[in-house]
Amino acid sequence: MDLRSKIREIQDFPQEGINYKDITTLLKDKEAFKYSIDKLSEQLKDLNVDIVVGPESRGFIFGCPVAYNIGAGFVPIRKPGKLPAETIKYEYALEYGTDTLEIHKDAITKGQRVAIVDDLLATGGTVLATAKLVEQLGGEVVSMNFLIELTFLNGKNVLKNYKTSSLVQY
């Protein structure tokens, strides 16, 4: 299936010069959504993954069904103040400023095999921060899997120490 044909592109959103990749058109297409979840799951089937981690918020959309498919647990990574129990934080640099992600302190135990699943690999900053949180808790990041990769932003270079894959490249 050509997943690229199921993703709507919107020029100049959210600002001029950006060609936004809108996945809502893929999500509402039951065959395309199922195909994308199945393909992401296939990439992980032989890696003995214990936990799938999904960064807020579209990582939840793809990470939960992938975790279910491969028989793994799911852990959300959230913006500050969204998780109710004790958390650890990781602050990372953006082009202008910083951002922070959090994970529950008891979400991952030492030695667990973790896959990170998200909708988009752009610059790699968010997923690298996600990996650092997993590693702070003693987890081993065995794979990073994305629906879309924006290759011109070179996010894979930031993630060169990790196994990465994507279903659609722009």
Short mmCIF file of N, CA and C in Angstrom, two decimals:
data_model
loop_
_atom_site.label_atom_id
_atom_site.label_comp_id
_atom_site.label_asym_id
_atom_site.label_seq_id
_atom_site.Cartn_x
_atom_site.Cartn_y
_atom_site.Cartn_z
N MET A 1 0.84 -1.18 0.00
CA MET A 1 0.00 0.00 0.00
C MET A 1 0.89 1.24 0.00
N ASP A 2 0.48 2.23 -0.75
CA ASP A 2 1.20 3.50 -0.82
C ASP A 2 0.69 4.42 0.29
N LEU A 3 1.34 4.37 1.45
CA LEU A 3 0.92 5.19 2.59
C LEU A 3 1.07 6.67 2.31
N ARG A 4 2.04 7.01 1.51
CA ARG A 4 2.27 8.43 1.18
C ARG A 4 1.02 9.05 0.55
N SER A 5 0.31 8.27 -0.25
CA SER A 5 -0.90 8.79 -0.90
C SER A 5 -2.03 9.00 0.10
N LYS A 6 -1.90 8.46 1.30
CA LYS A 6 -2.94 8.58 2.33
C LYS A 6 -2.68 9.75 3.29
N ILE A 7 -1.54 10.42 3.12
CA ILE A 7 -1.15 11.53 3.99
C ILE A 7 -1.37 12.83 3.25
N ARG A 8 -2.19 13.70 3.83
CA ARG A 8 -2.50 15.00 3.21
C ARG A 8 -1.37 15.98 3.52
N GLU A 9 -0.97 16.74 2.51
CA GLU A 9 0.04 17.78 2.70
C GLU A 9 -0.64 19.15 2.65
N ILE A 10 -0.31 19.98 3.64
CA ILE A 10 -0.90 21.31 3.71
C ILE A 10 0.22 22.34 3.68
N GLN A 11 0.22 23.15 2.63
CA GLN A 11 1.25 24.17 2.45
C GLN A 11 1.07 25.30 3.46
N ASP A 12 2.20 25.81 3.95
CA ASP A 12 2.24 26.99 4.81
C ASP A 12 1.48 26.81 6.13
N PHE A 13 1.53 25.60 6.69
CA PHE A 13 0.94 25.34 8.01
C PHE A 13 2.00 24.67 8.87
N PRO A 14 2.20 25.05 10.09
CA PRO A 14 1.52 26.11 10.84
C PRO A 14 2.05 27.51 10.55
N GLN A 15 3.08 27.58 9.70
CA GLN A 15 3.60 28.89 9.31
C GLN A 15 4.10 28.82 7.87
N GLU A 16 4.30 29.97 7.30
CA GLU A 16 4.72 30.05 5.91
C GLU A 16 6.04 29.29 5.70
N GLY A 17 6.08 28.55 4.61
CA GLY A 17 7.28 27.79 4.27
C GLY A 17 7.27 26.35 4.76
N ILE A 18 6.32 25.99 5.61
CA ILE A 18 6.21 24.61 6.11
C ILE A 18 5.22 23.85 5.25
N ASN A 19 5.59 22.64 4.85
CA ASN A 19 4.69 21.73 4.14
C ASN A 19 4.30 20.64 5.12
N TYR A 20 3.18 20.85 5.82
CA TYR A 20 2.75 20.00 6.92
C TYR A 20 2.23 18.65 6.42
N LYS A 21 2.66 17.59 7.07
CA LYS A 21 2.20 16.24 6.76
C LYS A 21 1.07 15.88 7.72
N ASP A 22 -0.15 15.92 7.24
CA ASP A 22 -1.36 15.69 8.05
C ASP A 22 -1.72 14.22 8.00
N ILE A 23 -1.55 13.53 9.14
CA ILE A 23 -1.83 12.08 9.18
C ILE A 23 -3.29 11.77 9.48
N THR A 24 -4.12 12.78 9.73
CA THR A 24 -5.52 12.49 10.05
C THR A 24 -6.22 11.78 8.89
N THR A 25 -5.78 12.03 7.68
CA THR A 25 -6.38 11.36 6.52
C THR A 25 -6.00 9.88 6.49
N LEU A 26 -4.80 9.55 6.95
CA LEU A 26 -4.39 8.14 7.05
C LEU A 26 -5.14 7.47 8.20
N LEU A 27 -5.27 8.15 9.32
CA LEU A 27 -5.92 7.57 10.49
C LEU A 27 -7.37 7.20 10.23
N LYS A 28 -8.08 8.01 9.45
CA LYS A 28 -9.50 7.72 9.21
C LYS A 28 -9.71 6.65 8.14
N ASP A 29 -8.67 6.31 7.41
CA ASP A 29 -8.74 5.26 6.40
C ASP A 29 -8.41 3.93 7.08
N LYS A 30 -9.44 3.11 7.34
CA LYS A 30 -9.23 1.91 8.16
C LYS A 30 -8.18 0.96 7.58
N GLU A 31 -8.12 0.83 6.28
CA GLU A 31 -7.11 -0.07 5.68
C GLU A 31 -5.71 0.51 5.83
N ALA A 32 -5.56 1.80 5.60
CA ALA A 32 -4.24 2.44 5.70
C ALA A 32 -3.75 2.44 7.15
N PHE A 33 -4.65 2.73 8.08
CA PHE A 33 -4.27 2.74 9.49
C PHE A 33 -3.85 1.34 9.93
N LYS A 34 -4.65 0.33 9.60
CA LYS A 34 -4.31 -1.04 9.96
C LYS A 34 -2.98 -1.46 9.32
N TYR A 35 -2.80 -1.12 8.07
CA TYR A 35 -1.56 -1.46 7.36
C TYR A 35 -0.35 -0.83 8.06
N SER A 36 -0.47 0.45 8.43
CA SER A 36 0.66 1.12 9.07
C SER A 36 0.98 0.49 10.44
N ILE A 37 -0.04 0.15 11.21
CA ILE A 37 0.19 -0.49 12.51
C ILE A 37 0.81 -1.88 12.30
N ASP A 38 0.30 -2.62 11.33
CA ASP A 38 0.86 -3.94 11.04
C ASP A 38 2.33 -3.86 10.61
N LYS A 39 2.66 -2.89 9.77
CA LYS A 39 4.04 -2.74 9.29
C LYS A 39 4.98 -2.32 10.42
N LEU A 40 4.54 -1.39 11.26
CA LEU A 40 5.36 -0.99 12.41
C LEU A 40 5.55 -2.18 13.35
N SER A 41 4.52 -2.96 13.55
CA SER A 41 4.59 -4.14 14.41
C SER A 41 5.55 -5.19 13.85
N GLU A 42 5.50 -5.39 12.54
CA GLU A 42 6.40 -6.36 11.88
C GLU A 42 7.86 -6.02 12.14
N GLN A 43 8.18 -4.72 12.13
CA GLN A 43 9.56 -4.30 12.34
C GLN A 43 10.08 -4.68 13.73
N LEU A 44 9.17 -4.91 14.65
CA LEU A 44 9.55 -5.18 16.05
C LEU A 44 9.37 -6.63 16.48
N LYS A 45 8.76 -7.44 15.64
CA LYS A 45 8.32 -8.77 16.07
C LYS A 45 9.43 -9.68 16.58
N ASP A 46 10.65 -9.54 16.08
CA ASP A 46 11.73 -10.43 16.48
C ASP A 46 12.72 -9.78 17.46
N LEU A 47 12.35 -8.65 18.05
CA LEU A 47 13.27 -7.93 18.92
C LEU A 47 13.02 -8.14 20.41
N ASN A 48 12.07 -8.99 20.76
CA ASN A 48 11.76 -9.28 22.17
C ASN A 48 11.54 -8.01 22.98
N VAL A 49 10.67 -7.15 22.47
CA VAL A 49 10.38 -5.87 23.11
C VAL A 49 9.48 -6.09 24.32
N ASP A 50 9.88 -5.51 25.45
CA ASP A 50 9.07 -5.56 26.67
C ASP A 50 8.09 -4.40 26.75
N ILE A 51 8.56 -3.22 26.33
CA ILE A 51 7.79 -1.99 26.47
C ILE A 51 7.89 -1.19 25.17
N VAL A 52 6.75 -0.66 24.73
CA VAL A 52 6.74 0.33 23.66
C VAL A 52 6.50 1.67 24.32
N VAL A 53 7.33 2.64 23.99
CA VAL A 53 7.21 3.99 24.52
C VAL A 53 6.73 4.89 23.39
N GLY A 54 5.74 5.73 23.71
CA GLY A 54 5.22 6.69 22.73
C GLY A 54 5.25 8.10 23.27
N PRO A 55 5.96 9.01 22.59
CA PRO A 55 5.97 10.41 23.02
C PRO A 55 4.64 11.10 22.72
N GLU A 56 4.28 12.02 23.59
CA GLU A 56 3.04 12.78 23.44
C GLU A 56 3.04 13.51 22.10
N SER A 57 1.99 13.57 21.40
CA SER A 57 0.76 12.84 21.63
C SER A 57 0.50 11.81 20.54
N ARG A 58 1.05 12.05 19.37
CA ARG A 58 0.77 11.10 18.28
C ARG A 58 1.52 9.78 18.45
N GLY A 59 2.52 9.77 19.30
CA GLY A 59 3.17 8.50 19.65
C GLY A 59 2.22 7.56 20.38
N PHE A 60 1.21 8.15 21.05
CA PHE A 60 0.19 7.32 21.70
C PHE A 60 -0.65 6.59 20.65
N ILE A 61 -0.99 7.32 19.58
CA ILE A 61 -1.87 6.79 18.53
C ILE A 61 -1.25 5.55 17.89
N PHE A 62 0.05 5.59 17.64
CA PHE A 62 0.71 4.47 16.97
C PHE A 62 1.31 3.48 17.97
N GLY A 63 1.81 3.96 19.09
CA GLY A 63 2.48 3.10 20.04
C GLY A 63 1.57 2.10 20.73
N CYS A 64 0.38 2.52 21.13
CA CYS A 64 -0.53 1.60 21.84
C CYS A 64 -0.93 0.39 21.00
N PRO A 65 -1.41 0.58 19.76
CA PRO A 65 -1.78 -0.62 18.99
C PRO A 65 -0.57 -1.48 18.62
N VAL A 66 0.59 -0.86 18.42
CA VAL A 66 1.79 -1.65 18.13
C VAL A 66 2.14 -2.49 19.36
N ALA A 67 2.10 -1.89 20.54
CA ALA A 67 2.39 -2.65 21.77
C ALA A 67 1.43 -3.82 21.90
N TYR A 68 0.16 -3.58 21.67
CA TYR A 68 -0.84 -4.64 21.73
C TYR A 68 -0.50 -5.77 20.75
N ASN A 69 -0.18 -5.39 19.52
CA ASN A 69 0.13 -6.38 18.47
C ASN A 69 1.31 -7.27 18.82
N ILE A 70 2.33 -6.70 19.46
CA ILE A 70 3.53 -7.49 19.72
C ILE A 70 3.57 -8.05 21.15
N GLY A 71 2.51 -7.83 21.90
CA GLY A 71 2.42 -8.38 23.25
C GLY A 71 3.32 -7.68 24.25
N ALA A 72 3.49 -6.37 24.08
CA ALA A 72 4.33 -5.58 24.97
C ALA A 72 3.46 -4.61 25.77
N GLY A 73 4.04 -4.04 26.82
CA GLY A 73 3.37 -2.98 27.55
C GLY A 73 3.56 -1.65 26.82
N PHE A 74 2.83 -0.64 27.26
CA PHE A 74 2.96 0.70 26.66
C PHE A 74 3.22 1.72 27.76
N VAL A 75 4.15 2.64 27.50
CA VAL A 75 4.47 3.72 28.43
C VAL A 75 4.41 5.05 27.69
N PRO A 76 3.61 6.00 28.21
CA PRO A 76 3.57 7.32 27.58
C PRO A 76 4.68 8.24 28.09
N ILE A 77 5.19 9.04 27.20
CA ILE A 77 6.12 10.13 27.54
C ILE A 77 5.31 11.41 27.39
N ARG A 78 5.31 12.25 28.43
CA ARG A 78 4.41 13.41 28.45
C ARG A 78 5.16 14.72 28.66
N LYS A 79 4.46 15.79 28.37
CA LYS A 79 4.94 17.13 28.71
C LYS A 79 4.83 17.28 30.23
N PRO A 80 5.56 18.22 30.82
CA PRO A 80 5.55 18.38 32.28
C PRO A 80 4.15 18.60 32.86
N GLY A 81 3.93 17.98 34.03
CA GLY A 81 2.69 18.17 34.77
C GLY A 81 1.52 17.32 34.32
N LYS A 82 1.72 16.40 33.40
CA LYS A 82 0.63 15.58 32.87
C LYS A 82 0.56 14.19 33.49
N LEU A 83 1.64 13.74 34.11
CA LEU A 83 1.67 12.40 34.72
C LEU A 83 1.44 12.53 36.23
N PRO A 84 0.59 11.67 36.81
CA PRO A 84 0.18 11.85 38.20
C PRO A 84 1.17 11.36 39.26
N ALA A 85 2.00 10.39 38.95
CA ALA A 85 2.92 9.84 39.95
C ALA A 85 4.29 10.51 39.81
N GLU A 86 5.25 10.05 40.61
CA GLU A 86 6.59 10.64 40.58
C GLU A 86 7.24 10.41 39.22
N THR A 87 7.88 11.47 38.70
CA THR A 87 8.48 11.41 37.36
C THR A 87 9.96 11.79 37.40
N ILE A 88 10.62 11.47 36.29
CA ILE A 88 11.92 12.06 36.00
C ILE A 88 11.74 12.91 34.75
N LYS A 89 12.58 13.91 34.60
CA LYS A 89 12.46 14.86 33.49
C LYS A 89 13.73 14.84 32.64
N TYR A 90 13.56 15.23 31.39
CA TYR A 90 14.71 15.44 30.52
C TYR A 90 14.44 16.72 29.73
N GLU A 91 15.34 17.68 29.87
CA GLU A 91 15.22 18.94 29.14
C GLU A 91 16.14 18.88 27.93
N TYR A 92 15.64 19.33 26.80
CA TYR A 92 16.44 19.28 25.57
C TYR A 92 16.29 20.58 24.79
N ALA A 93 17.26 20.83 23.94
CA ALA A 93 17.32 22.09 23.19
C ALA A 93 16.43 22.03 21.95
N LEU A 94 15.77 23.14 21.72
CA LEU A 94 15.04 23.37 20.47
C LEU A 94 15.81 24.43 19.68
N GLU A 95 15.35 24.72 18.48
CA GLU A 95 16.03 25.74 17.68
C GLU A 95 16.10 27.06 18.45
N TYR A 96 14.98 27.42 19.11
CA TYR A 96 14.93 28.62 19.93
C TYR A 96 14.35 28.25 21.29
N GLY A 97 15.22 27.97 22.27
CA GLY A 97 14.74 27.65 23.60
C GLY A 97 14.92 26.18 23.94
N THR A 98 14.10 25.72 24.90
CA THR A 98 14.18 24.34 25.36
C THR A 98 12.78 23.76 25.53
N ASP A 99 12.72 22.45 25.66
CA ASP A 99 11.48 21.76 25.98
C ASP A 99 11.82 20.68 26.99
N THR A 100 10.80 20.12 27.62
CA THR A 100 11.01 19.10 28.65
C THR A 100 10.01 17.98 28.45
N LEU A 101 10.47 16.76 28.68
CA LEU A 101 9.60 15.58 28.68
C LEU A 101 9.73 14.87 30.02
N GLU A 102 8.67 14.11 30.36
CA GLU A 102 8.67 13.37 31.62
C GLU A 102 8.19 11.94 31.39
N ILE A 103 8.63 11.07 32.30
CA ILE A 103 8.20 9.68 32.34
C ILE A 103 8.03 9.31 33.82
N HIS A 104 7.09 8.44 34.11
CA HIS A 104 6.96 7.95 35.48
C HIS A 104 8.26 7.25 35.89
N LYS A 105 8.66 7.50 37.10
CA LYS A 105 9.91 6.95 37.61
C LYS A 105 9.91 5.42 37.64
N ASP A 106 8.72 4.82 37.77
CA ASP A 106 8.62 3.36 37.84
C ASP A 106 8.13 2.73 36.53
N ALA A 107 8.18 3.48 35.42
CA ALA A 107 7.62 3.00 34.16
C ALA A 107 8.45 1.90 33.50
N ILE A 108 9.74 1.95 33.70
CA ILE A 108 10.65 1.00 33.05
C ILE A 108 11.64 0.50 34.09
N THR A 109 11.92 -0.79 34.06
CA THR A 109 12.90 -1.34 34.99
C THR A 109 14.18 -1.70 34.25
N LYS A 110 15.25 -1.77 35.01
CA LYS A 110 16.58 -2.04 34.46
C LYS A 110 16.55 -3.31 33.60
N GLY A 111 17.10 -3.18 32.39
CA GLY A 111 17.22 -4.31 31.49
C GLY A 111 16.04 -4.52 30.55
N GLN A 112 14.94 -3.80 30.74
CA GLN A 112 13.82 -3.98 29.82
C GLN A 112 14.19 -3.49 28.42
N ARG A 113 13.70 -4.24 27.44
CA ARG A 113 13.94 -3.92 26.03
C ARG A 113 12.80 -3.01 25.55
N VAL A 114 13.18 -1.85 25.04
CA VAL A 114 12.21 -0.80 24.74
C VAL A 114 12.28 -0.39 23.27
N ALA A 115 11.11 -0.26 22.66
CA ALA A 115 10.99 0.31 21.33
C ALA A 115 10.26 1.65 21.46
N ILE A 116 10.75 2.64 20.75
CA ILE A 116 10.10 3.95 20.72
C ILE A 116 9.34 4.03 19.40
N VAL A 117 8.05 4.33 19.48
CA VAL A 117 7.21 4.42 18.28
C VAL A 117 6.56 5.80 18.26
N ASP A 118 6.68 6.48 17.11
CA ASP A 118 6.10 7.81 16.96
C ASP A 118 5.66 8.01 15.52
N ASP A 119 4.91 9.07 15.29
CA ASP A 119 4.42 9.33 13.94
C ASP A 119 5.48 9.94 13.05
N LEU A 120 6.41 10.73 13.61
CA LEU A 120 7.28 11.55 12.77
C LEU A 120 8.69 11.65 13.33
N LEU A 121 9.66 11.43 12.46
CA LEU A 121 11.05 11.75 12.77
C LEU A 121 11.41 12.99 11.96
N ALA A 122 11.67 14.08 12.66
CA ALA A 122 12.05 15.34 12.02
C ALA A 122 13.52 15.60 12.36
N THR A 123 13.78 16.47 13.33
CA THR A 123 15.16 16.77 13.72
C THR A 123 15.75 15.75 14.68
N GLY A 124 14.91 14.94 15.29
CA GLY A 124 15.37 13.90 16.21
C GLY A 124 15.44 14.31 17.66
N GLY A 125 15.19 15.57 17.98
CA GLY A 125 15.32 16.05 19.35
C GLY A 125 14.38 15.40 20.34
N THR A 126 13.11 15.29 19.98
CA THR A 126 12.13 14.71 20.90
C THR A 126 12.40 13.23 21.13
N VAL A 127 12.70 12.51 20.08
CA VAL A 127 12.92 11.06 20.25
C VAL A 127 14.25 10.79 20.97
N LEU A 128 15.25 11.64 20.76
CA LEU A 128 16.49 11.47 21.52
C LEU A 128 16.23 11.72 23.01
N ALA A 129 15.45 12.74 23.33
CA ALA A 129 15.09 13.00 24.73
C ALA A 129 14.33 11.82 25.31
N THR A 130 13.44 11.24 24.50
CA THR A 130 12.69 10.06 24.92
C THR A 130 13.64 8.90 25.24
N ALA A 131 14.60 8.68 24.36
CA ALA A 131 15.59 7.61 24.57
C ALA A 131 16.40 7.85 25.84
N LYS A 132 16.76 9.09 26.09
CA LYS A 132 17.55 9.41 27.29
C LYS A 132 16.75 9.12 28.56
N LEU A 133 15.44 9.40 28.55
CA LEU A 133 14.60 9.07 29.70
C LEU A 133 14.56 7.55 29.93
N VAL A 134 14.38 6.80 28.85
CA VAL A 134 14.36 5.34 28.95
C VAL A 134 15.67 4.83 29.54
N GLU A 135 16.77 5.35 29.04
CA GLU A 135 18.08 4.90 29.49
C GLU A 135 18.36 5.32 30.94
N GLN A 136 17.87 6.48 31.37
CA GLN A 136 18.04 6.89 32.77
C GLN A 136 17.38 5.88 33.72
N LEU A 137 16.31 5.25 33.25
CA LEU A 137 15.61 4.26 34.07
C LEU A 137 16.19 2.86 33.92
N GLY A 138 17.21 2.70 33.09
CA GLY A 138 17.86 1.40 32.92
C GLY A 138 17.36 0.58 31.76
N GLY A 139 16.46 1.14 30.94
CA GLY A 139 15.96 0.43 29.78
C GLY A 139 16.94 0.46 28.63
N GLU A 140 16.81 -0.52 27.75
CA GLU A 140 17.64 -0.60 26.55
C GLU A 140 16.77 -0.28 25.35
N VAL A 141 17.10 0.79 24.63
CA VAL A 141 16.35 1.16 23.43
C VAL A 141 16.84 0.26 22.28
N VAL A 142 15.95 -0.65 21.85
CA VAL A 142 16.34 -1.60 20.81
C VAL A 142 15.90 -1.17 19.42
N SER A 143 14.98 -0.22 19.33
CA SER A 143 14.52 0.25 18.03
C SER A 143 13.72 1.54 18.18
N MET A 144 13.79 2.37 17.14
CA MET A 144 12.97 3.58 17.03
C MET A 144 12.24 3.48 15.70
N ASN A 145 10.91 3.52 15.73
CA ASN A 145 10.12 3.27 14.54
C ASN A 145 9.12 4.40 14.32
N PHE A 146 9.05 4.87 13.08
CA PHE A 146 8.25 6.03 12.74
C PHE A 146 7.38 5.76 11.53
N LEU A 147 6.23 6.40 11.50
CA LEU A 147 5.41 6.39 10.29
C LEU A 147 6.12 7.19 9.20
N ILE A 148 6.52 8.41 9.53
CA ILE A 148 7.10 9.35 8.55
C ILE A 148 8.49 9.78 9.00
N GLU A 149 9.38 9.93 8.03
CA GLU A 149 10.69 10.54 8.27
C GLU A 149 10.88 11.69 7.29
N LEU A 150 11.22 12.86 7.82
CA LEU A 150 11.56 14.02 6.98
C LEU A 150 13.07 13.98 6.80
N THR A 151 13.54 13.32 5.75
CA THR A 151 14.96 13.05 5.59
C THR A 151 15.81 14.31 5.47
N PHE A 152 15.24 15.38 4.93
CA PHE A 152 16.00 16.62 4.72
C PHE A 152 16.36 17.30 6.04
N LEU A 153 15.74 16.89 7.14
CA LEU A 153 16.07 17.47 8.45
C LEU A 153 17.16 16.67 9.19
N ASN A 154 17.58 15.55 8.60
CA ASN A 154 18.72 14.77 9.10
C ASN A 154 18.57 14.28 10.54
N GLY A 155 17.36 13.94 10.94
CA GLY A 155 17.14 13.41 12.29
C GLY A 155 17.88 12.13 12.56
N LYS A 156 18.11 11.32 11.54
CA LYS A 156 18.84 10.06 11.73
C LYS A 156 20.27 10.32 12.20
N ASN A 157 20.84 11.46 11.80
CA ASN A 157 22.20 11.78 12.25
C ASN A 157 22.25 11.95 13.77
N VAL A 158 21.23 12.56 14.35
CA VAL A 158 21.14 12.75 15.79
C VAL A 158 20.98 11.39 16.49
N LEU A 159 20.37 10.45 15.78
CA LEU A 159 20.04 9.14 16.35
C LEU A 159 20.97 8.04 15.84
N LYS A 160 22.16 8.40 15.40
CA LYS A 160 23.06 7.44 14.73
C LYS A 160 23.45 6.25 15.60
N ASN A 161 23.30 6.37 16.92
CA ASN A 161 23.64 5.26 17.82
C ASN A 161 22.47 4.32 18.06
N TYR A 162 21.37 4.55 17.36
CA TYR A 162 20.16 3.74 17.55
C TYR A 162 19.70 3.15 16.21
N LYS A 163 19.00 2.04 16.29
CA LYS A 163 18.37 1.45 15.12
C LYS A 163 17.08 2.23 14.85
N THR A 164 16.95 2.79 13.65
CA THR A 164 15.75 3.55 13.29
C THR A 164 15.17 3.04 11.99
N SER A 165 13.86 3.18 11.85
CA SER A 165 13.21 2.87 10.58
C SER A 165 11.94 3.68 10.46
N SER A 166 11.53 3.91 9.23
CA SER A 166 10.30 4.66 8.95
C SER A 166 9.60 4.03 7.76
N LEU A 167 8.29 4.20 7.72
CA LEU A 167 7.50 3.63 6.64
C LEU A 167 7.42 4.53 5.42
N VAL A 168 7.46 5.84 5.63
CA VAL A 168 7.35 6.83 4.54
C VAL A 168 8.44 7.88 4.72
N GLN A 169 9.12 8.21 3.64
CA GLN A 169 10.16 9.25 3.70
C GLN A 169 9.79 10.40 2.77
N TYR A 170 10.06 11.59 3.26
CA TYR A 170 9.92 12.82 2.45
C TYR A 170 11.25 13.51 2.42
#
